[in-house]
Coordinates of C-alpha atoms in Angstrom, one line a residue:
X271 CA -34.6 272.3 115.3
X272 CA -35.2 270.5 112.1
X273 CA -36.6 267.4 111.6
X274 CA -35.9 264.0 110.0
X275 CA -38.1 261.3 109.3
X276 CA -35.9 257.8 108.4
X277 CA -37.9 254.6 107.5
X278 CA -36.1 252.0 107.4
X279 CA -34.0 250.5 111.1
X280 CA -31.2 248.9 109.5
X281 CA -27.6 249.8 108.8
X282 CA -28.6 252.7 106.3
X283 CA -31.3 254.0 108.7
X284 CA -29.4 254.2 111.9
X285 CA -26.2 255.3 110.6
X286 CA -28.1 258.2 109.3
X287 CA -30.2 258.9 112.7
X288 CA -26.9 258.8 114.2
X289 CA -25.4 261.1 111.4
X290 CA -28.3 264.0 111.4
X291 CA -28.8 263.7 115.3
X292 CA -25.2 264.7 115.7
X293 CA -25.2 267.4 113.1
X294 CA -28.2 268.7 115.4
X295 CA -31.6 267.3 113.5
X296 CA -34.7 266.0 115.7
X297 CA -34.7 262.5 113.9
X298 CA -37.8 259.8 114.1
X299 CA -37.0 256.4 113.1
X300 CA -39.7 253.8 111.8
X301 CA -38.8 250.3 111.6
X302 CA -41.4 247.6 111.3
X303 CA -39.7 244.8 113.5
X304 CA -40.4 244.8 116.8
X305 CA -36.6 245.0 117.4
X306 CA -33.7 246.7 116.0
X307 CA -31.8 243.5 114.8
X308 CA -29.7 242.5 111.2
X309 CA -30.4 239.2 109.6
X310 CA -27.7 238.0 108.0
X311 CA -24.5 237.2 108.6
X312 CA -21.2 238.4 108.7
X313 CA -19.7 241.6 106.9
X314 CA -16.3 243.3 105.9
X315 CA -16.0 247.1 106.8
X316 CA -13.3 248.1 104.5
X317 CA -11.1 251.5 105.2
X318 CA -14.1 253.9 103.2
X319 CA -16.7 252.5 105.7
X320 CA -14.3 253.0 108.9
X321 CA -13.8 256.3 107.7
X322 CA -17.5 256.7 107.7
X323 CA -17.9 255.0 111.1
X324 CA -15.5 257.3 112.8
X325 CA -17.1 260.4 111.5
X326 CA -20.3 259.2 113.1
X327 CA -17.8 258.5 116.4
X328 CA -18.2 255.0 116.5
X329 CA -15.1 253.7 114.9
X330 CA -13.3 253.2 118.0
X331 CA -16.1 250.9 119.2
X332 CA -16.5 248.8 116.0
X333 CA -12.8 248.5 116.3
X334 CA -13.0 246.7 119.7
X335 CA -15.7 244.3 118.8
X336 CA -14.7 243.4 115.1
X337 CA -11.7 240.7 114.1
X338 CA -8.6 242.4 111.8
X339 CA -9.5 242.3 108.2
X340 CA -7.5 239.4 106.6
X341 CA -6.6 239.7 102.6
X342 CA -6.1 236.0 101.7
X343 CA -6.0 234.9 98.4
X344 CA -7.8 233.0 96.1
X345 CA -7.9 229.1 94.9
X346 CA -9.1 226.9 91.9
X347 CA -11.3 223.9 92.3
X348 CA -8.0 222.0 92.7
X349 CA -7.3 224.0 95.7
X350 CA -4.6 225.2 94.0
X351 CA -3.7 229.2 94.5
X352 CA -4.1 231.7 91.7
X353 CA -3.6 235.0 93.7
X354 CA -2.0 235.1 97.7
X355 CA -2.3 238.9 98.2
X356 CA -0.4 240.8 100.4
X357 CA -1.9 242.1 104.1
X358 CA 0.9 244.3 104.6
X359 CA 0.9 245.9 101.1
X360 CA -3.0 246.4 101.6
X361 CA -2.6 248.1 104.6
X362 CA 0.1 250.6 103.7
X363 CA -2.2 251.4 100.5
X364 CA -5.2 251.8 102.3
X365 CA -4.9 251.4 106.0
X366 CA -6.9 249.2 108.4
X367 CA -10.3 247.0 107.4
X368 CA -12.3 245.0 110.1
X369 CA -14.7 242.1 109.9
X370 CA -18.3 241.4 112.0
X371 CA -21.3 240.0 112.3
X372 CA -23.9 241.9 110.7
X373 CA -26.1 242.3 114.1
X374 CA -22.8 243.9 116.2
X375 CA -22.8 246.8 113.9
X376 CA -26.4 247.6 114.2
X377 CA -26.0 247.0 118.1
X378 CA -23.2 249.8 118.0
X379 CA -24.9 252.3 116.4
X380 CA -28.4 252.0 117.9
X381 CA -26.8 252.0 121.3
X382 CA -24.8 255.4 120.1
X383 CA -28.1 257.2 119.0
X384 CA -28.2 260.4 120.9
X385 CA -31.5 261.5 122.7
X386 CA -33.4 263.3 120.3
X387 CA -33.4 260.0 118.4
X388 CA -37.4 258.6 118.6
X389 CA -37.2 255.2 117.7
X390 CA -41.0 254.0 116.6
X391 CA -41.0 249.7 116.5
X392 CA -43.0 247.4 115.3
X393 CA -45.4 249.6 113.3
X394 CA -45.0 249.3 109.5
X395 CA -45.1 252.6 107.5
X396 CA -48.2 252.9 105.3
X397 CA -48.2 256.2 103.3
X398 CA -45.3 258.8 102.4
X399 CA -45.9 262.6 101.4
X400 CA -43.8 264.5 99.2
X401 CA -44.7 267.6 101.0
X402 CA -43.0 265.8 104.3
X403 CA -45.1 263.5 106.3
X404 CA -45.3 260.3 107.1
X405 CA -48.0 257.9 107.8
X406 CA -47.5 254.8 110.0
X407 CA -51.2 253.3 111.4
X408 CA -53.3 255.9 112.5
X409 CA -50.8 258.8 113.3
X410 CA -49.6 261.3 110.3
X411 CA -46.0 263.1 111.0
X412 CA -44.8 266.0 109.3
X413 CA -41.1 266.4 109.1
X414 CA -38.5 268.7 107.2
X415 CA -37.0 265.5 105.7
X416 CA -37.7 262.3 105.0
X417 CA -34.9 259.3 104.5
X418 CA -35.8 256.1 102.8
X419 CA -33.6 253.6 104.1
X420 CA -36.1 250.7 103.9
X421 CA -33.7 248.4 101.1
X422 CA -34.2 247.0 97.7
X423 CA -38.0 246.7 97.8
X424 CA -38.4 250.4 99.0
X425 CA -42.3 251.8 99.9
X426 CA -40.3 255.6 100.0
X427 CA -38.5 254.5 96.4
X428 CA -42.4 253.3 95.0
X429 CA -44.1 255.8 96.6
X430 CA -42.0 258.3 95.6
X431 CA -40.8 257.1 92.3
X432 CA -43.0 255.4 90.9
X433 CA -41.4 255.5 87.3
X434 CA -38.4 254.1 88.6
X435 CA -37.0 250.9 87.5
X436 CA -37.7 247.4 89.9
X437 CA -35.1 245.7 91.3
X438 CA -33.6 242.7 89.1
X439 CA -31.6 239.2 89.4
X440 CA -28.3 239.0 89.1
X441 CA -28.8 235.5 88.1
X442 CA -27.0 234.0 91.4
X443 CA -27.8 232.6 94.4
X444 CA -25.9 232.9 97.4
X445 CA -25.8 230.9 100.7
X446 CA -24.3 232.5 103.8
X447 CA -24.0 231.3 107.6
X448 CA -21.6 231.3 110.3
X449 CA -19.3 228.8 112.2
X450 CA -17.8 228.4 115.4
X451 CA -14.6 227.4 116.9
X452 CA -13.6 225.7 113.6
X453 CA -10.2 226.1 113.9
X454 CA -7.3 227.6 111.9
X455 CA -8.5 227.5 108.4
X456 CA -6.9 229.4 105.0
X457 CA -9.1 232.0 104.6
X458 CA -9.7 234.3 101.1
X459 CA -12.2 232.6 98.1
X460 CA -12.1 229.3 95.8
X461 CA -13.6 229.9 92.4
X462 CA -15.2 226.9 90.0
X463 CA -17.1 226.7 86.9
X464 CA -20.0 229.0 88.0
X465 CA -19.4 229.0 91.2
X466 CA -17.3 230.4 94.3
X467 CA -16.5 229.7 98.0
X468 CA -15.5 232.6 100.6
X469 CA -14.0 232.3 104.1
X470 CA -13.7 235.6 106.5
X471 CA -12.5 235.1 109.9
X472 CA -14.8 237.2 112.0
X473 CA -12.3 236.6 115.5
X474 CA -12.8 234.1 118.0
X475 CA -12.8 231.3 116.2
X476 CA -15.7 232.3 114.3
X477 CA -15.9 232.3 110.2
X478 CA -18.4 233.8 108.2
X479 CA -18.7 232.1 105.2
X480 CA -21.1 231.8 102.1
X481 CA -21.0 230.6 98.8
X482 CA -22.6 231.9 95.2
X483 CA -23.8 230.1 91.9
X484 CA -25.1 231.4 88.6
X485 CA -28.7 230.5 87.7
X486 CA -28.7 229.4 84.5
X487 CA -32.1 229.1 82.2
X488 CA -32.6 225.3 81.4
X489 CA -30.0 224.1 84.1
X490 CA -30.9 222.4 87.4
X491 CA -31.3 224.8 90.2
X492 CA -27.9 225.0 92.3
X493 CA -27.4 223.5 95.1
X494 CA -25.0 224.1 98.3
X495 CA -24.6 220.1 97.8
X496 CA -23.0 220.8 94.6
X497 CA -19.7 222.3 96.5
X498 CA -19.3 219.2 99.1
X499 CA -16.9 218.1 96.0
X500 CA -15.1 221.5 96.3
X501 CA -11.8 221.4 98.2
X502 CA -11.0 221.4 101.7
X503 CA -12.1 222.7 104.3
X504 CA -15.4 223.6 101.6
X505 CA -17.2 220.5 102.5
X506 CA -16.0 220.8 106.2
X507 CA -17.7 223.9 106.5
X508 CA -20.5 222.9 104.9
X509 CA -21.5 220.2 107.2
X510 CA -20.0 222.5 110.6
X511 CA -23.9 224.3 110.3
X512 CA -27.5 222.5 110.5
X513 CA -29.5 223.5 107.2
X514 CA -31.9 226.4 109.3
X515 CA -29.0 228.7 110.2
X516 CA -27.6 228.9 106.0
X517 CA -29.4 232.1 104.7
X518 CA -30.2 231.5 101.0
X519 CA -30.8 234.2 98.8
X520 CA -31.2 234.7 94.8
X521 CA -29.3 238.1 94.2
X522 CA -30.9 241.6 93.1
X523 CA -29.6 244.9 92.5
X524 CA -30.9 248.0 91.1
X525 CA -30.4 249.7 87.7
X526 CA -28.8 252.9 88.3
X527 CA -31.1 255.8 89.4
X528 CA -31.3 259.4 87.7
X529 CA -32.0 260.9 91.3
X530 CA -32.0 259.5 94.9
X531 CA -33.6 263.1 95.3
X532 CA -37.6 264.0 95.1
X533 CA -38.5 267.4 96.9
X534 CA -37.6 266.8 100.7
X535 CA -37.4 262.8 99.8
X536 CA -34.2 261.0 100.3
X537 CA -33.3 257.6 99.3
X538 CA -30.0 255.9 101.1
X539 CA -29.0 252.4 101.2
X540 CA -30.4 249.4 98.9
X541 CA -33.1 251.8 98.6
X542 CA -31.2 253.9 96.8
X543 CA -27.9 251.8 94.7
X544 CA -29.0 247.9 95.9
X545 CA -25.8 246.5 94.3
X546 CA -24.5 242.7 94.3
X547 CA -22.0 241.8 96.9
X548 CA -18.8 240.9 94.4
X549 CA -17.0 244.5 95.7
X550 CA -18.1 243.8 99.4
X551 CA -19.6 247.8 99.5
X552 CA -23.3 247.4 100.0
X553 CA -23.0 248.4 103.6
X554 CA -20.1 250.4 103.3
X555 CA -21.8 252.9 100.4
X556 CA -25.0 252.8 103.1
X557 CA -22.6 254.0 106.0
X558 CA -21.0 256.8 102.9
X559 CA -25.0 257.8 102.5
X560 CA -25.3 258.5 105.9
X561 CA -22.6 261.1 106.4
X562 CA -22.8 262.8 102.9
X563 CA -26.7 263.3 104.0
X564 CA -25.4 265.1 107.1
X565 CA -22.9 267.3 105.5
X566 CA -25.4 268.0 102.7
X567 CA -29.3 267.5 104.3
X568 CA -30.0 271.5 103.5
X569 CA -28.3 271.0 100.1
X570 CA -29.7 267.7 98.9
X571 CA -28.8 269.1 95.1
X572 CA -25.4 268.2 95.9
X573 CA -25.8 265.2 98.2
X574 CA -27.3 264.1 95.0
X575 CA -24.5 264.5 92.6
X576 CA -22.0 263.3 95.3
X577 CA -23.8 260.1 95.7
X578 CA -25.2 259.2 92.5
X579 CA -21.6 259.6 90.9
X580 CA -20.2 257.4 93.4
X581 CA -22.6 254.6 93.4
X582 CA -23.1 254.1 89.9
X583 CA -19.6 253.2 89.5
X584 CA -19.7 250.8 91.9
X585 CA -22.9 249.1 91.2
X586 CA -21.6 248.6 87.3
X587 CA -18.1 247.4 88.6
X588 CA -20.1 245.0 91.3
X589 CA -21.9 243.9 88.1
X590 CA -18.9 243.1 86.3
X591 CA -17.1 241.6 89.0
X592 CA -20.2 238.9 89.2
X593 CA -19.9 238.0 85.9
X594 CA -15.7 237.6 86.1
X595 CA -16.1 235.6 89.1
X596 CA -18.4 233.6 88.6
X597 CA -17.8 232.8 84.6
X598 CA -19.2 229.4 83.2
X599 CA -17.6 227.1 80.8
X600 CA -14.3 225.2 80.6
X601 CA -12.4 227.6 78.0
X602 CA -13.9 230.6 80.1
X603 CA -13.2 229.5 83.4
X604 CA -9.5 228.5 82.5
X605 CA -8.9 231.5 81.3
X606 CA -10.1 233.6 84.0
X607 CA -7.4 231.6 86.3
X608 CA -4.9 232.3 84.3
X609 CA -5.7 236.2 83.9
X610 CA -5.1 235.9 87.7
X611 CA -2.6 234.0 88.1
X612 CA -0.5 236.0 85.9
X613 CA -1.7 239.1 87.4
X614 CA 1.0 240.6 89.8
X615 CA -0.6 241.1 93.3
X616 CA 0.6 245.2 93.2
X617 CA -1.8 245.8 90.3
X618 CA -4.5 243.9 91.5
X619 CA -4.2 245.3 95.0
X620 CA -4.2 248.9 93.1
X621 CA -6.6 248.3 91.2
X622 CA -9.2 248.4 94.2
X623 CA -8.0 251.8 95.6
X624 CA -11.4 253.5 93.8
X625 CA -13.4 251.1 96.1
X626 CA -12.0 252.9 99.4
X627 CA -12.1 256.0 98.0
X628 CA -13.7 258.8 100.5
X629 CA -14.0 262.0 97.9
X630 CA -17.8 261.6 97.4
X631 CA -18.5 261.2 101.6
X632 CA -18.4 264.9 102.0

């Protein structure tokens, strides 16, 4: 039986023990946290990523626990809509999308990992080999392959690449947390000067909401204070959390990679295509990784092309999308409304169908 060393216990790093386990690998999983958990907060799982999920024979499952996927629409600092997008249209393009919290999808697939899954916790990897071993405290493993699924600051993607370019900052910070029982609410995003405001129901009456602002060089730091001005229910929402529970991050993503390939070294995840969260695939492309690397483990040439092509695309698109949304300036901002208020909701839901696309999973 072949073997599979994954480090890394998040959604990349299960997903693929899950994949390779049922394509018949031995798999080892080393994850430094005591527990198998996901901090964050909510996620959308679009129709690529379900895909995904029921080839690794949890869809069914993530079906049960997750909230319907609602397509909204999207509102200007007045409150006034730009864009109300069709869920039925969506749906006959591209079928069925769910949302979550973060930590339900991890609890899904670690609680589908077959037996010869190992799972090693709370010991941090300290060494890679490119001739297949790993080294975490005082014991050395050998295996036949090994995964780096250990995010955007990667040991596997230093260790192993050492000429590779470092992450980098988007130049935005984001704020993300969940509600309860708030009530009914319109859901979709509000877009400002700089700034934009997202509500996803995750079922239940809970939301998952966050909120993003460009950093600007000379300009105060942003503030979530700076959207209690924003329209209802922004400020609502706001105030529905106490401060510990709002994650606050300042946004990185990775230039785009020659290889996610070195000898028997595999990078999948953040480790590999880290990419803003404007197209909402971070996960999704993780969850992709995870059954191309099945199909492909004793063909990693191809696995290669497959997911190199794929992810590039996105990451660049992700970038673009940040810099649309989240435009500065009075002319600027007024005419990105009006570019979507005039665009007709059949070509903007059209123009996502390369998102969902499945062609590079296999």
């Amino acid at each position: 039986m072949h073997t599979a060393g994954i480090i890394g216990g998040g959604i990349g790093g299960l997903a693929t023990a899950l994949a390779l386990a049922n394509a018949g690998w031995s798999v080892t999983v080393f994850e430094q946290a005591p527990v198998l958990t996901e901090v964050g907060a909510g996620i959308t799982l679009w129709p690529n990523a379900l895909a995904a999920l029921d080839h690794l024979g949890v869809g069914d499952e993530i079906r049960s626990r997750a909230a319907p996927g609602w397509v909204g629409g999207i509102r200007n600092r007045q409150g006034r809509w730009l864009m109300r997008t069709s869920e039925e249209r969506f749906r006959a393009l591209y079928g069925n999308f769910v949302a979550m919290h973060r930590g339900d999808l991890v609890d899904v697939l670690r609680t589908a990992l077959p037996e010869p899954v190992t799972l090693r916790l709370g010991g941090a990897v300290t060494g890679i080999d490119v001739g297949g071993a790993i080294r975490c405290g005082d014991r050395l493993e050998e295996f036949d392959l090994i995964v780096g699924a250990d995010g955007i600051d990667s040991l596997t993607r230093r260790t192993m690449f050492p000429e590779y370019p470092v992450p980098q900052s988007l130049g935005v910070r984001a704020w993300r947390w969940i509600v309860d029982d708030f009530g009914s609410v319109d859901v979709g995003g509000i877009l400002g000067a700089g700034g934009e405001f997202g509500i996803v129901p995750l079922g239940n009456g809970r939301l998952y909401v966050f909120a993003a602002a460009r950093l600007s060089k000379g300009a105060p730091d942003p503030s979530l204070d700076d959207f209690l001005h924003w329209p209802s229910p922004v400020p609502e929402l706001i105030s529905a959390v106490v401060p510990e529970r709002i994650l606050r991050h300042d946004i990185r993503d990775l230039p785009a990679l020659p290889s996610f390939v070195r000898d028997s070294v595999v990078l999948v995840g953040d480790a590999a295509h880290a990419m803003g969260p404007h197209l909402g695939q971070g996960a999704c492309q993780a969850l992709e990784d995870a059954v191309a690397l099945s199909a492909h483990a004793h063909d990693l040439a191809t696995y290669d092309y497959l997911r190199t092509k794929r992810t590039h695309r996105l990451q660049k698109r992700s970038r673009q999308s940040a810099r649309t949304i989240l435009t500065r300036g009075v002319g600027a901002t007024l005419a990105r409304d009006l570019v979507l208020r005039a665009l007709p909701t059949e070509v903007f839901l059209r123009g996502l169908g390369s998102n969902f696309s499945t062609r590079h999973m296999m």
